[in-house]
Each structure stands twice: as C-alpha cells, then as structure tokens.
GROMACS .gro file of N, CA and C in nm:
model
  546
    1MET      N    1   1.387  -0.981  -2.519
    1MET     CA    2   1.275  -0.916  -2.450
    1MET      C    3   1.201  -0.829  -2.544
    2GLN      N    4   1.070  -0.849  -2.550
    2GLN     CA    5   0.989  -0.771  -2.635
    2GLN      C    6   0.923  -0.665  -2.543
    3ARG      N    7   0.928  -0.531  -2.582
    3ARG     CA    8   0.874  -0.433  -2.505
    3ARG      C    9   0.728  -0.416  -2.537
    4HIS      N   10   0.645  -0.402  -2.430
    4HIS     CA   11   0.497  -0.381  -2.443
    4HIS      C   12   0.463  -0.267  -2.345
    5GLY      N   13   0.342  -0.216  -2.357
    5GLY     CA   14   0.297  -0.120  -2.256
    5GLY      C   15   0.305   0.019  -2.314
    6ARG      N   16   0.258   0.111  -2.241
    6ARG     CA   17   0.255   0.253  -2.288
    6ARG      C   18   0.389   0.323  -2.248
    7LYS      N   19   0.399   0.444  -2.295
    7LYS     CA   20   0.519   0.523  -2.268
    7LYS      C   21   0.538   0.544  -2.123
    8GLY      N   22   0.655   0.512  -2.071
    8GLY     CA   23   0.678   0.530  -1.928
    8GLY      C   24   0.626   0.421  -1.840
    9TYR      N   25   0.563   0.320  -1.895
    9TYR     CA   26   0.505   0.212  -1.818
    9TYR      C   27   0.523   0.085  -1.897
   10ALA      N   28   0.651   0.059  -1.926
   10ALA     CA   29   0.671  -0.067  -1.997
   10ALA      C   30   0.673  -0.190  -1.925
   11PHE      N   31   0.630  -0.302  -1.989
   11PHE     CA   32   0.662  -0.438  -1.937
   11PHE      C   33   0.704  -0.516  -2.058
   12TYR      N   34   0.762  -0.623  -2.028
   12TYR     CA   35   0.838  -0.704  -2.129
   12TYR      C   36   0.793  -0.849  -2.134
   13GLN      N   37   0.792  -0.906  -2.261
   13GLN     CA   38   0.778  -1.044  -2.279
   13GLN      C   39   0.913  -1.108  -2.300
   14VAL      N   40   0.943  -1.212  -2.227
   14VAL     CA   41   1.069  -1.285  -2.245
   14VAL      C   42   1.046  -1.384  -2.357
   15VAL      N   43   1.122  -1.369  -2.469
   15VAL     CA   44   1.103  -1.455  -2.586
   15VAL      C   45   1.234  -1.515  -2.631
   16VAL      N   46   1.217  -1.630  -2.704
   16VAL     CA   47   1.332  -1.687  -2.772
   16VAL      C   48   1.322  -1.643  -2.923
   17ALA      N   49   1.424  -1.575  -2.968
   17ALA     CA   50   1.413  -1.525  -3.103
   17ALA      C   51   1.553  -1.541  -3.176
   18ASP      N   52   1.544  -1.540  -3.303
   18ASP     CA   53   1.673  -1.539  -3.383
   18ASP      C   54   1.740  -1.410  -3.352
   19SER      N   55   1.872  -1.399  -3.343
   19SER     CA   56   1.949  -1.280  -3.315
   19SER      C   57   1.923  -1.170  -3.426
   20ARG      N   58   1.891  -1.217  -3.548
   20ARG     CA   59   1.871  -1.123  -3.658
   20ARG      C   60   1.736  -1.055  -3.656
   21ALA      N   61   1.640  -1.112  -3.580
   21ALA     CA   62   1.504  -1.055  -3.574
   21ALA      C   63   1.499  -0.924  -3.494
   22PRO      N   64   1.414  -0.831  -3.534
   22PRO     CA   65   1.404  -0.708  -3.462
   22PRO      C   66   1.353  -0.727  -3.318
   23ARG      N   67   1.378  -0.634  -3.235
   23ARG     CA   68   1.338  -0.645  -3.094
   23ARG      C   69   1.196  -0.695  -3.069
   24ASP      N   70   1.104  -0.627  -3.135
   24ASP     CA   71   0.956  -0.654  -3.108
   24ASP      C   72   0.907  -0.735  -3.238
   25GLY      N   73   0.989  -0.801  -3.307
   25GLY     CA   74   0.949  -0.864  -3.426
   25GLY      C   75   0.925  -1.019  -3.404
   26LYS      N   76   0.946  -1.093  -3.506
   26LYS     CA   77   0.917  -1.240  -3.502
   26LYS      C   78   1.004  -1.309  -3.398
   27PHE      N   79   0.936  -1.407  -3.329
   27PHE     CA   80   1.012  -1.478  -3.224
   27PHE      C   81   0.971  -1.627  -3.243
   28ILE      N   82   1.050  -1.713  -3.174
   28ILE     CA   83   1.023  -1.858  -3.184
   28ILE      C   84   0.928  -1.903  -3.078
   29GLU      N   85   0.955  -1.861  -2.948
   29GLU     CA   86   0.870  -1.901  -2.840
   29GLU      C   87   0.865  -1.796  -2.736
   30ARG      N   88   0.748  -1.776  -2.667
   30ARG     CA   89   0.743  -1.684  -2.556
   30ARG      C   90   0.762  -1.774  -2.426
   31ILE      N   91   0.856  -1.745  -2.346
   31ILE     CA   92   0.881  -1.820  -2.231
   31ILE      C   93   0.849  -1.750  -2.093
   32GLY      N   94   0.810  -1.628  -2.100
   32GLY     CA   95   0.776  -1.556  -1.981
   32GLY      C   96   0.750  -1.411  -1.996
   33SER      N   97   0.742  -1.342  -1.886
   33SER     CA   98   0.712  -1.197  -1.888
   33SER      C   99   0.786  -1.139  -1.768
   34TYR      N  100   0.814  -1.010  -1.779
   34TYR     CA  101   0.885  -0.935  -1.672
   34TYR      C  102   0.817  -0.795  -1.664
   35ASN      N  103   0.766  -0.762  -1.547
   35ASN     CA  104   0.702  -0.628  -1.521
   35ASN      C  105   0.777  -0.556  -1.410
   36PRO      N  106   0.869  -0.455  -1.449
   36PRO     CA  107   0.942  -0.386  -1.362
   36PRO      C  108   0.869  -0.278  -1.281
   37ASN      N  109   0.738  -0.263  -1.318
   37ASN     CA  110   0.658  -0.151  -1.261
   37ASN      C  111   0.607  -0.184  -1.115
   38THR      N  112   0.607  -0.311  -1.077
   38THR     CA  113   0.569  -0.350  -0.952
   38THR      C  114   0.682  -0.348  -0.846
   39ASN      N  115   0.658  -0.350  -0.719
   39ASN     CA  116   0.764  -0.362  -0.624
   39ASN      C  117   0.744  -0.485  -0.537
   40PRO      N  118   0.826  -0.586  -0.548
   40PRO     CA  119   0.935  -0.606  -0.630
   40PRO      C  120   0.886  -0.642  -0.768
   41ALA      N  121   0.979  -0.638  -0.871
   41ALA     CA  122   0.945  -0.665  -1.012
   41ALA      C  123   0.883  -0.805  -1.021
   42THR      N  124   0.778  -0.814  -1.103
   42THR     CA  125   0.706  -0.943  -1.121
   42THR      C  126   0.773  -1.016  -1.237
   43ILE      N  127   0.807  -1.137  -1.212
   43ILE     CA  128   0.864  -1.222  -1.318
   43ILE      C  129   0.784  -1.356  -1.329
   44ASP      N  130   0.731  -1.376  -1.442
   44ASP     CA  131   0.663  -1.496  -1.465
   44ASP      C  132   0.736  -1.575  -1.571
   45LEU      N  133   0.786  -1.692  -1.543
   45LEU     CA  134   0.880  -1.761  -1.626
   45LEU      C  135   0.851  -1.905  -1.635
   46ASN      N  136   0.849  -1.961  -1.761
   46ASN     CA  137   0.836  -2.105  -1.776
   46ASN      C  138   0.972  -2.163  -1.756
   47PHE      N  139   0.998  -2.215  -1.635
   47PHE     CA  140   1.129  -2.266  -1.596
   47PHE      C  141   1.188  -2.371  -1.688
   48GLU      N  142   1.109  -2.467  -1.717
   48GLU     CA  143   1.157  -2.591  -1.800
   48GLU      C  144   1.193  -2.544  -1.937
   49ARG      N  145   1.113  -2.458  -2.003
   49ARG     CA  146   1.131  -2.418  -2.139
   49ARG      C  147   1.263  -2.323  -2.142
   50ALA      N  148   1.274  -2.235  -2.041
   50ALA     CA  149   1.399  -2.153  -2.030
   50ALA      C  150   1.519  -2.238  -2.021
   51LEU      N  151   1.510  -2.336  -1.927
   51LEU     CA  152   1.628  -2.430  -1.909
   51LEU      C  153   1.652  -2.505  -2.042
   52TYR      N  154   1.552  -2.552  -2.116
   52TYR     CA  155   1.575  -2.624  -2.238
   52TYR      C  156   1.649  -2.531  -2.338
   53TRP      N  157   1.600  -2.412  -2.358
   53TRP     CA  158   1.664  -2.324  -2.453
   53TRP      C  159   1.815  -2.287  -2.416
   54LEU      N  160   1.837  -2.274  -2.292
   54LEU     CA  161   1.971  -2.248  -2.251
   54LEU      C  162   2.062  -2.381  -2.280
   55GLN      N  163   2.005  -2.495  -2.255
   55GLN     CA  164   2.086  -2.616  -2.279
   55GLN      C  165   2.111  -2.639  -2.429
   56VAL      N  166   2.021  -2.594  -2.513
   56VAL     CA  167   2.048  -2.614  -2.660
   56VAL      C  168   2.132  -2.492  -2.720
   57GLY      N  169   2.177  -2.399  -2.642
   57GLY     CA  170   2.270  -2.302  -2.690
   57GLY      C  171   2.211  -2.162  -2.705
   58ALA      N  172   2.092  -2.135  -2.657
   58ALA     CA  173   2.046  -1.993  -2.670
   58ALA      C  174   2.132  -1.907  -2.589
   59GLN      N  175   2.156  -1.787  -2.640
   59GLN     CA  176   2.242  -1.684  -2.572
   59GLN      C  177   2.154  -1.570  -2.521
   60PRO      N  178   2.129  -1.560  -2.391
   60PRO     CA  179   2.040  -1.453  -2.338
   60PRO      C  180   2.110  -1.320  -2.338
   61THR      N  181   2.028  -1.215  -2.357
   61THR     CA  182   2.073  -1.083  -2.338
   61THR      C  183   2.115  -1.058  -2.190
   62ASP      N  184   2.181  -0.951  -2.163
   62ASP     CA  185   2.228  -0.923  -2.026
   62ASP      C  186   2.112  -0.918  -1.926
   63THR      N  187   2.000  -0.853  -1.964
   63THR     CA  188   1.889  -0.836  -1.874
   63THR      C  189   1.823  -0.973  -1.851
   64VAL      N  190   1.807  -1.045  -1.960
   64VAL     CA  191   1.744  -1.181  -1.948
   64VAL      C  192   1.830  -1.277  -1.867
   65ARG      N  193   1.963  -1.266  -1.889
   65ARG     CA  194   2.061  -1.350  -1.807
   65ARG      C  195   2.043  -1.316  -1.657
   66THR      N  196   2.026  -1.191  -1.623
   66THR     CA  197   2.000  -1.152  -1.480
   66THR      C  198   1.870  -1.213  -1.431
   67ILE      N  199   1.772  -1.209  -1.509
   67ILE     CA  200   1.633  -1.260  -1.476
   67ILE      C  201   1.650  -1.418  -1.458
   68LEU      N  202   1.713  -1.481  -1.553
   68LEU     CA  203   1.729  -1.630  -1.541
   68LEU      C  204   1.808  -1.666  -1.418
   69SER      N  205   1.912  -1.586  -1.392
   69SER     CA  206   1.992  -1.616  -1.279
   69SER      C  207   1.918  -1.602  -1.147
   70ARG      N  208   1.833  -1.497  -1.148
   70ARG     CA  209   1.759  -1.471  -1.019
   70ARG      C  210   1.646  -1.575  -1.003
   71GLU      N  211   1.600  -1.630  -1.112
   71GLU     CA  212   1.501  -1.742  -1.097
   71GLU      C  213   1.564  -1.881  -1.075
   72GLY      N  214   1.693  -1.891  -1.096
   72GLY     CA  215   1.767  -2.018  -1.071
   72GLY      C  216   1.785  -2.102  -1.199
   73VAL      N  217   1.751  -2.053  -1.312
   73VAL     CA  218   1.760  -2.135  -1.434
   73VAL      C  219   1.911  -2.151  -1.474
   74CYS      N  220   1.994  -2.050  -1.449
   74CYS     CA  221   2.134  -2.058  -1.469
   74CYS      C  222   2.200  -2.157  -1.380
   75LEU      N  223   2.164  -2.160  -1.250
   75LEU     CA  224   2.217  -2.249  -1.153
   75LEU      C  225   2.185  -2.394  -1.189
   76LYS      N  226   2.059  -2.414  -1.228
   76LYS     CA  227   2.006  -2.551  -1.264
   76LYS      C  228   2.093  -2.602  -1.381
   77LYS      N  229   2.111  -2.515  -1.489
   77LYS     CA  230   2.189  -2.548  -1.601
   77LYS      C  231   2.338  -2.585  -1.564
   78HIS      N  232   2.383  -2.512  -1.476
   78HIS     CA  233   2.524  -2.535  -1.428
   78HIS      C  234   2.530  -2.666  -1.350
   79LEU      N  235   2.435  -2.693  -1.265
   79LEU     CA  236   2.437  -2.825  -1.190
   79LEU      C  237   2.416  -2.944  -1.286
   80LEU      N  238   2.323  -2.929  -1.390
   80LEU     CA  239   2.305  -3.040  -1.485
   80LEU      C  240   2.436  -3.061  -1.568
   81GLU      N  241   2.515  -2.962  -1.595
   81GLU     CA  242   2.635  -2.974  -1.664
   81GLU      C  243   2.736  -3.054  -1.579
   82GLY      N  244   2.734  -3.027  -1.444
   82GLY     CA  245   2.824  -3.100  -1.350
   82GLY      C  246   2.785  -3.241  -1.352
   83VAL      N  247   2.655  -3.275  -1.360
   83VAL     CA  248   2.604  -3.417  -1.361
   83VAL      C  249   2.657  -3.486  -1.489
   84LYS      N  250   2.647  -3.414  -1.604
   84LYS     CA  251   2.697  -3.467  -1.731
   84LYS      C  252   2.848  -3.501  -1.722
   85LYS      N  253   2.925  -3.414  -1.652
   85LYS     CA  254   3.072  -3.430  -1.646
   85LYS      C  255   3.107  -3.537  -1.541
   86GLY      N  256   3.012  -3.573  -1.455
   86GLY     CA  257   3.032  -3.679  -1.352
   86GLY      C  258   3.081  -3.616  -1.222
   87ALA      N  259   3.068  -3.490  -1.199
   87ALA     CA  260   3.120  -3.432  -1.071
   87ALA      C  261   3.033  -3.478  -0.954
   88PHE      N  262   2.907  -3.501  -0.975
   88PHE     CA  263   2.813  -3.555  -0.882
   88PHE      C  264   2.692  -3.610  -0.949
   89ASP      N  265   2.609  -3.682  -0.874
   89ASP     CA  266   2.490  -3.743  -0.939
   89ASP      C  267   2.372  -3.645  -0.942
   90GLU      N  268   2.273  -3.691  -1.009
   90GLU     CA  269   2.154  -3.602  -1.029
   90GLU      C  270   2.081  -3.573  -0.905
   91ALA      N  271   2.074  -3.664  -0.808
   91ALA     CA  272   2.012  -3.643  -0.677
   91ALA      C  273   2.085  -3.535  -0.599
   92ALA      N  274   2.223  -3.538  -0.603
   92ALA     CA  275   2.294  -3.440  -0.531
   92ALA      C  276   2.272  -3.294  -0.591
   93ALA      N  277   2.269  -3.296  -0.726
   93ALA     CA  278   2.239  -3.170  -0.801
   93ALA      C  279   2.100  -3.115  -0.762
   94GLU      N  280   1.996  -3.206  -0.757
   94GLU     CA  281   1.862  -3.162  -0.716
   94GLU      C  282   1.865  -3.108  -0.565
   95THR      N  283   1.942  -3.172  -0.475
   95THR     CA  284   1.950  -3.132  -0.340
   95THR      C  285   2.004  -2.991  -0.326
   96LYS      N  286   2.118  -2.967  -0.409
   96LYS     CA  287   2.182  -2.840  -0.408
   96LYS      C  288   2.088  -2.732  -0.455
   97PHE      N  289   2.017  -2.771  -0.563
   97PHE     CA  290   1.920  -2.667  -0.626
   97PHE      C  291   1.811  -2.635  -0.521
   98GLN      N  292   1.753  -2.739  -0.455
   98GLN     CA  293   1.645  -2.712  -0.359
   98GLN      C  294   1.691  -2.638  -0.239
   99ALA      N  295   1.818  -2.665  -0.193
   99ALA     CA  296   1.877  -2.583  -0.087
   99ALA      C  297   1.886  -2.436  -0.126
  100TRP      N  298   1.936  -2.414  -0.244
  100TRP     CA  299   1.944  -2.281  -0.296
  100TRP      C  300   1.812  -2.211  -0.306
  101LEU      N  301   1.717  -2.281  -0.360
  101LEU     CA  302   1.579  -2.225  -0.375
  101LEU      C  303   1.521  -2.194  -0.241
  102THR      N  304   1.537  -2.285  -0.136
  102THR     CA  305   1.480  -2.254  -0.004
  102THR      C  306   1.555  -2.131   0.057
  103SER      N  307   1.682  -2.116   0.038
  103SER     CA  308   1.753  -1.995   0.092
  103SER      C  309   1.710  -1.867   0.021
  104LYS      N  310   1.689  -1.886  -0.108
  104LYS     CA  311   1.640  -1.767  -0.188
  104LYS      C  312   1.506  -1.719  -0.145
  105LYS      N  313   1.409  -1.817  -0.124
  105LYS     CA  314   1.276  -1.782  -0.074
  105LYS      C  315   1.281  -1.717   0.059
  106GLU      N  316   1.371  -1.767   0.153
  106GLU     CA  317   1.379  -1.716   0.282
  106GLU      C  318   1.433  -1.569   0.280
  107SER      N  319   1.534  -1.545   0.199
  107SER     CA  320   1.587  -1.418   0.180
  107SER      C  321   1.490  -1.313   0.130
  108LEU      N  322   1.413  -1.359   0.025
  108LEU     CA  323   1.311  -1.278  -0.035
  108LEU      C  324   1.199  -1.240   0.066
  109GLN      N  325   1.158  -1.345   0.147
  109GLN     CA  326   1.063  -1.322   0.254
  109GLN      C  327   1.113  -1.224   0.362
  110ALA      N  328   1.240  -1.233   0.391
  110ALA     CA  329   1.302  -1.139   0.485
  110ALA      C  330   1.301  -0.997   0.427
  111VAL      N  331   1.332  -0.980   0.311
  111VAL     CA  332   1.323  -0.844   0.244
  111VAL      C  333   1.185  -0.795   0.240
  112ARG      N  334   1.088  -0.885   0.208
  112ARG     CA  335   0.950  -0.836   0.208
  112ARG      C  336   0.903  -0.799   0.351
  113ASP      N  337   0.934  -0.873   0.446
  113ASP     CA  338   0.906  -0.848   0.584
  113ASP      C  339   0.972  -0.710   0.628
  114LYS      N  340   1.091  -0.696   0.590
  114LYS     CA  341   1.159  -0.570   0.629
  114LYS      C  342   1.091  -0.445   0.554
  115ASP      N  343   1.047  -0.462   0.431
  115ASP     CA  344   0.971  -0.354   0.370
  115ASP      C  345   0.839  -0.330   0.428
  116ARG      N  346   0.772  -0.444   0.464
  116ARG     CA  347   0.635  -0.422   0.538
  116ARG      C  348   0.660  -0.352   0.672
  117GLU      N  349   0.765  -0.388   0.746
  117GLU     CA  350   0.785  -0.323   0.874
  117GLU      C  351   0.823  -0.176   0.853
  118ALA      N  352   0.898  -0.147   0.754
  118ALA     CA  353   0.936  -0.006   0.726
  118ALA      C  354   0.800   0.071   0.690
  119ASP      N  355   0.714   0.017   0.613
  119ASP     CA  356   0.588   0.073   0.577
  119ASP      C  357   0.506   0.097   0.698
  120ARG      N  358   0.498   0.002   0.791
  120ARG     CA  359   0.424   0.009   0.911
  120ARG      C  360   0.485   0.130   0.996
  121THR      N  361   0.617   0.132   1.005
  121THR     CA  362   0.683   0.234   1.089
  121THR      C  363   0.653   0.372   1.031
  122ALA      N  364   0.662   0.384   0.901
  122ALA     CA  365   0.634   0.513   0.833
  122ALA      C  366   0.492   0.551   0.853
  123ASN      N  367   0.393   0.453   0.840
  123ASN     CA  368   0.254   0.492   0.858
  123ASN      C  369   0.229   0.535   1.001
  124LYS      N  370   0.290   0.463   1.095
  124LYS     CA  371   0.272   0.502   1.240
  124LYS      C  372   0.322   0.640   1.260
  125ALA      N  373   0.445   0.670   1.204
  125ALA     CA  374   0.505   0.808   1.227
  125ALA      C  375   0.412   0.917   1.161
  126ARG      N  376   0.360   0.881   1.045
  126ARG     CA  377   0.264   0.979   0.977
  126ARG      C  378   0.150   0.994   1.065
  127LEU      N  379   0.088   0.892   1.118
  127LEU     CA  380  -0.034   0.899   1.200
  127LEU      C  381  -0.008   0.978   1.331
  128ASP      N  382   0.111   0.952   1.391
  128ASP     CA  383   0.150   1.028   1.512
  128ASP      C  384   0.161   1.182   1.481
  129ALA      N  385   0.229   1.206   1.367
  129ALA     CA  386   0.251   1.344   1.321
  129ALA      C  387   0.108   1.409   1.298
  130GLU      N  388   0.022   1.337   1.234
  130GLU     CA  389  -0.119   1.393   1.215
  130GLU      C  390  -0.193   1.412   1.341
  131LYS      N  391  -0.179   1.321   1.439
  131LYS     CA  392  -0.246   1.331   1.573
  131LYS      C  393  -0.195   1.458   1.644
  132THR      N  394  -0.063   1.480   1.641
  132THR     CA  395  -0.001   1.598   1.702
  132THR      C  396  -0.053   1.717   1.630
  133SER      N  397  -0.057   1.716   1.502
  133SER     CA  398  -0.105   1.843   1.424
  133SER      C  399  -0.248   1.859   1.460
  134ASN      N  400  -0.329   1.759   1.463
  134ASN     CA  401  -0.475   1.779   1.497
  134ASN      C  402  -0.487   1.832   1.642
  135LYS      N  403  -0.403   1.787   1.733
  135LYS     CA  404  -0.412   1.834   1.866
  135LYS      C  405  -0.380   1.979   1.876
  136VAL      N  406  -0.281   2.022   1.804
  136VAL     CA  407  -0.240   2.165   1.806
  136VAL      C  408  -0.352   2.246   1.737
  137LYS      N  409  -0.408   2.200   1.633
  137LYS     CA  410  -0.527   2.271   1.569
  137LYS      C  411  -0.646   2.270   1.662
  138ALA      N  412  -0.673   2.168   1.734
  138ALA     CA  413  -0.795   2.168   1.824
  138ALA      C  414  -0.759   2.264   1.942
  139GLU      N  415  -0.640   2.275   1.992
  139GLU     CA  416  -0.608   2.371   2.099
  139GLU      C  417  -0.629   2.514   2.043
  140ALA      N  418  -0.585   2.535   1.920
  140ALA     CA  419  -0.594   2.674   1.863
  140ALA      C  420  -0.749   2.706   1.845
  141VAL      N  421  -0.829   2.610   1.799
  141VAL     CA  422  -0.968   2.638   1.783
  141VAL      C  423  -1.030   2.660   1.925
  142ALA      N  424  -0.989   2.580   2.023
  142ALA     CA  425  -1.050   2.599   2.157
  142ALA      C  426  -1.015   2.735   2.211
  143GLN      N  427  -0.895   2.787   2.187
  143GLN     CA  428  -0.858   2.919   2.235
  143GLN      C  429  -0.938   3.025   2.162
  144LYS      N  430  -0.961   3.010   2.036
  144LYS     CA  431  -1.040   3.103   1.955
  144LYS      C  432  -1.186   3.105   2.011
  145LYS      N  433  -1.242   2.982   2.035
  145LYS     CA  434  -1.377   2.978   2.093
  145LYS      C  435  -1.388   3.042   2.227
  146ALA      N  436  -1.287   3.019   2.312
  146ALA     CA  437  -1.280   3.081   2.440
  146ALA      C  438  -1.274   3.225   2.429
  147ALA      N  439  -1.195   3.282   2.345
  147ALA     CA  440  -1.176   3.428   2.328
  147ALA      C  441  -1.314   3.477   2.274
  148LEU      N  442  -1.372   3.414   2.178
  148LEU     CA  443  -1.503   3.456   2.125
  148LEU      C  444  -1.617   3.458   2.237
  149THR      N  445  -1.607   3.351   2.316
  149THR     CA  446  -1.703   3.338   2.426
  149THR      C  447  -1.687   3.450   2.521
  150ALA      N  448  -1.557   3.477   2.561
  150ALA     CA  449  -1.526   3.586   2.660
  150ALA      C  450  -1.573   3.716   2.600
  151GLU      N  451  -1.542   3.740   2.474
  151GLU     CA  452  -1.585   3.862   2.400
  151GLU      C  453  -1.739   3.879   2.406
  152ALA      N  454  -1.807   3.771   2.373
  152ALA     CA  455  -1.957   3.776   2.380
  152ALA      C  456  -2.005   3.800   2.516
  153ALA      N  457  -1.937   3.741   2.623
  153ALA     CA  458  -1.984   3.757   2.760
  153ALA      C  459  -1.960   3.907   2.796
  154ARG      N  460  -1.841   3.966   2.754
  154ARG     CA  461  -1.807   4.097   2.792
  154ARG      C  462  -1.910   4.201   2.714
  155LYS      N  463  -1.948   4.169   2.593
  155LYS     CA  464  -2.045   4.250   2.521
  155LYS      C  465  -2.180   4.230   2.587
  156ALA      N  466  -2.211   4.112   2.635
  156ALA     CA  467  -2.347   4.095   2.699
  156ALA      C  468  -2.347   4.174   2.823
  157ALA      N  469  -2.237   4.171   2.896
  157ALA     CA  470  -2.232   4.240   3.031
  157ALA      C  471  -2.247   4.389   3.007
  158GLU      N  472  -2.177   4.444   2.905
  158GLU     CA  473  -2.182   4.583   2.872
  158GLU      C  474  -2.322   4.620   2.825
  159ALA      N  475  -2.387   4.536   2.750
  159ALA     CA  476  -2.521   4.560   2.705
  159ALA      C  477  -2.615   4.562   2.826
  160ALA      N  478  -2.594   4.471   2.913
  160ALA     CA  479  -2.686   4.463   3.037
  160ALA      C  480  -2.662   4.587   3.119
  161ALA      N  481  -2.533   4.627   3.133
  161ALA     CA  482  -2.508   4.751   3.216
  161ALA      C  483  -2.558   4.871   3.154
  162ALA      N  484  -2.557   4.877   3.021
  162ALA     CA  485  -2.606   4.988   2.947
  162ALA      C  486  -2.765   4.994   2.954
  163SER      N  487  -2.822   4.875   2.945
  163SER     CA  488  -2.970   4.867   2.962
  163SER      C  489  -3.005   4.896   3.109
  164ALA      N  490  -2.935   4.855   3.202
  164ALA     CA  491  -2.960   4.887   3.338
  164ALA      C  492  -2.956   5.036   3.369
  165SER      N  493  -2.852   5.097   3.312
  165SER     CA  494  -2.839   5.248   3.340
  165SER      C  495  -2.952   5.320   3.266
  166SER      N  496  -2.996   5.270   3.153
  166SER     CA  497  -3.108   5.338   3.079
  166SER      C  498  -3.243   5.313   3.159
  167ASP      N  499  -3.247   5.195   3.221
  167ASP     CA  500  -3.369   5.167   3.300
  167ASP      C  501  -3.373   5.254   3.429
  168GLU      N  502  -3.255   5.278   3.485
  168GLU     CA  503  -3.248   5.363   3.604
  168GLU      C  504  -3.298   5.506   3.572
  169GLU      N  505  -3.249   5.552   3.452
  169GLU     CA  506  -3.281   5.690   3.415
  169GLU      C  507  -3.434   5.692   3.384
  170ALA      N  508  -3.492   5.583   3.334
  170ALA     CA  509  -3.636   5.585   3.306
  170ALA      C  510  -3.719   5.573   3.439
  171VAL      N  511  -3.661   5.518   3.543
  171VAL     CA  512  -3.734   5.499   3.662
  171VAL      C  513  -3.724   5.626   3.760
  172VAL      N  514  -3.652   5.715   3.723
  172VAL     CA  515  -3.641   5.844   3.806
  172VAL      C  516  -3.782   5.897   3.829
  173PRO      N  517  -3.819   5.929   3.954
  173PRO     CA  518  -3.956   5.970   3.980
  173PRO      C  519  -3.989   6.103   3.921
  174ALA      N  520  -4.100   6.108   3.871
  174ALA     CA  521  -4.150   6.232   3.807
  174ALA      C  522  -4.183   6.337   3.913
  175PRO      N  523  -4.169   6.455   3.881
  175PRO     CA  524  -4.203   6.559   3.986
  175PRO      C  525  -4.355   6.557   4.014
  176GLU      N  526  -4.386   6.586   4.143
  176GLU     CA  527  -4.522   6.573   4.190
  176GLU      C  528  -4.606   6.690   4.132
  177THR      N  529  -4.724   6.659   4.090
  177THR     CA  530  -4.808   6.760   4.043
  177THR      C  531  -4.935   6.762   4.131
  178ALA      N  532  -5.021   6.846   4.116
  178ALA     CA  533  -5.138   6.863   4.195
  178ALA      C  534  -5.232   6.747   4.177
  179GLU      N  535  -5.232   6.693   4.066
  179GLU     CA  536  -5.322   6.582   4.045
  179GLU      C  537  -5.272   6.453   4.113
  180THR      N  538  -5.136   6.437   4.123
  180THR     CA  539  -5.086   6.321   4.179
  180THR      C  540  -5.085   6.330   4.331
  181LYS      N  541  -5.093   6.454   4.391
  181LYS     CA  542  -5.093   6.471   4.530
  181LYS      C  543  -5.228   6.428   4.590
  182GLY      N  544  -5.323   6.445   4.526
  182GLY     CA  545  -5.458   6.421   4.580
  182GLY      C  546  -5.520   6.300   4.595
   0.00000   0.00000   0.00000
C-alpha cells in the first residue's frame, strides 16, 4: 500500500511491488485504492488483476489481505484452487462465489440501513430537544413581555392618576372677586 494524502488524512493506493522496494517507491502495477476516511471505508479494486497476482504468488500485507478478503478475492482464489484439485467444477465454484457475494451485499445493506435509521433517530431526538428548548425559551420570553406590559400598564395608570390629581388641583375654583361677581 502506498500512502498518499496529507497529514492526518491519508488514503492509500493498493499496488503490486517487489518486497525490496520502499513503501512509496517503485511498483509493478496499481490494482486499486483504499480510503479509510469515509464511512464505510471506500475500496476501489481491480478484482481480476488482484486475483491474477494472488494466483501467481504475490504475498499481500496484512492490511491488503484483509481488504482482498473483504472484497472476495481470497475466496475466489480458494474456490479456483478447489477446481484445480477436482473438488468441484467451475460452475459450482461460481455458484458458491455468487451466493457469498449476494449474502455479503445483503449484510452490507443491512448495516447501512441500520446506520441510516440510527442517524434518523438521532436527528429526530435532536429536533425534539430543540423544539422543547425553543418552547421553554418562548415561554420565558412571553413571561418577560407580560411582566413588562404589566409594568408599563401600572406606570401608565400611576401617570394617569398623577395627572388626574394635578388636574383636580388646577380645577379648584378661584376665590370670587368683585369683578367676577358682577
């Protein structure tokens, strides 16, 4: 595997190389790529070329062996060796491989569906929590507005009472004088 990408965000090229070559050095053939940064990890593999190299004796590293196993290359190699030994014919080997491939796809789809459902549940829970939080905030704001409105109404009533009492004092009849009597 050749490492590419920046620090902390590596992705790898799956290559066939001489065991004496450096990790990121000279290689014979690039047969795929592996990106562990996605969920699930993205594997792009040339199945036929990987199978060919395994059949001619290439020794994969532990990580590449895991990738090849996951993609079914190791199983296909095993089945083809069974055909060579006469344990079963090529059609039976292909049937077994297709059955494995179908079950693998179904299990991967089940895992993806489970992850999507978990995401939906988490999103729904987050939305419900946000709605509850917003409702509490709205109630608090409504109480503040009601208190401010009551305070403003009380001040307006006091101002009206104060202005009414000052008007009553201003309306007090003036003492009669000789000019007003006549």
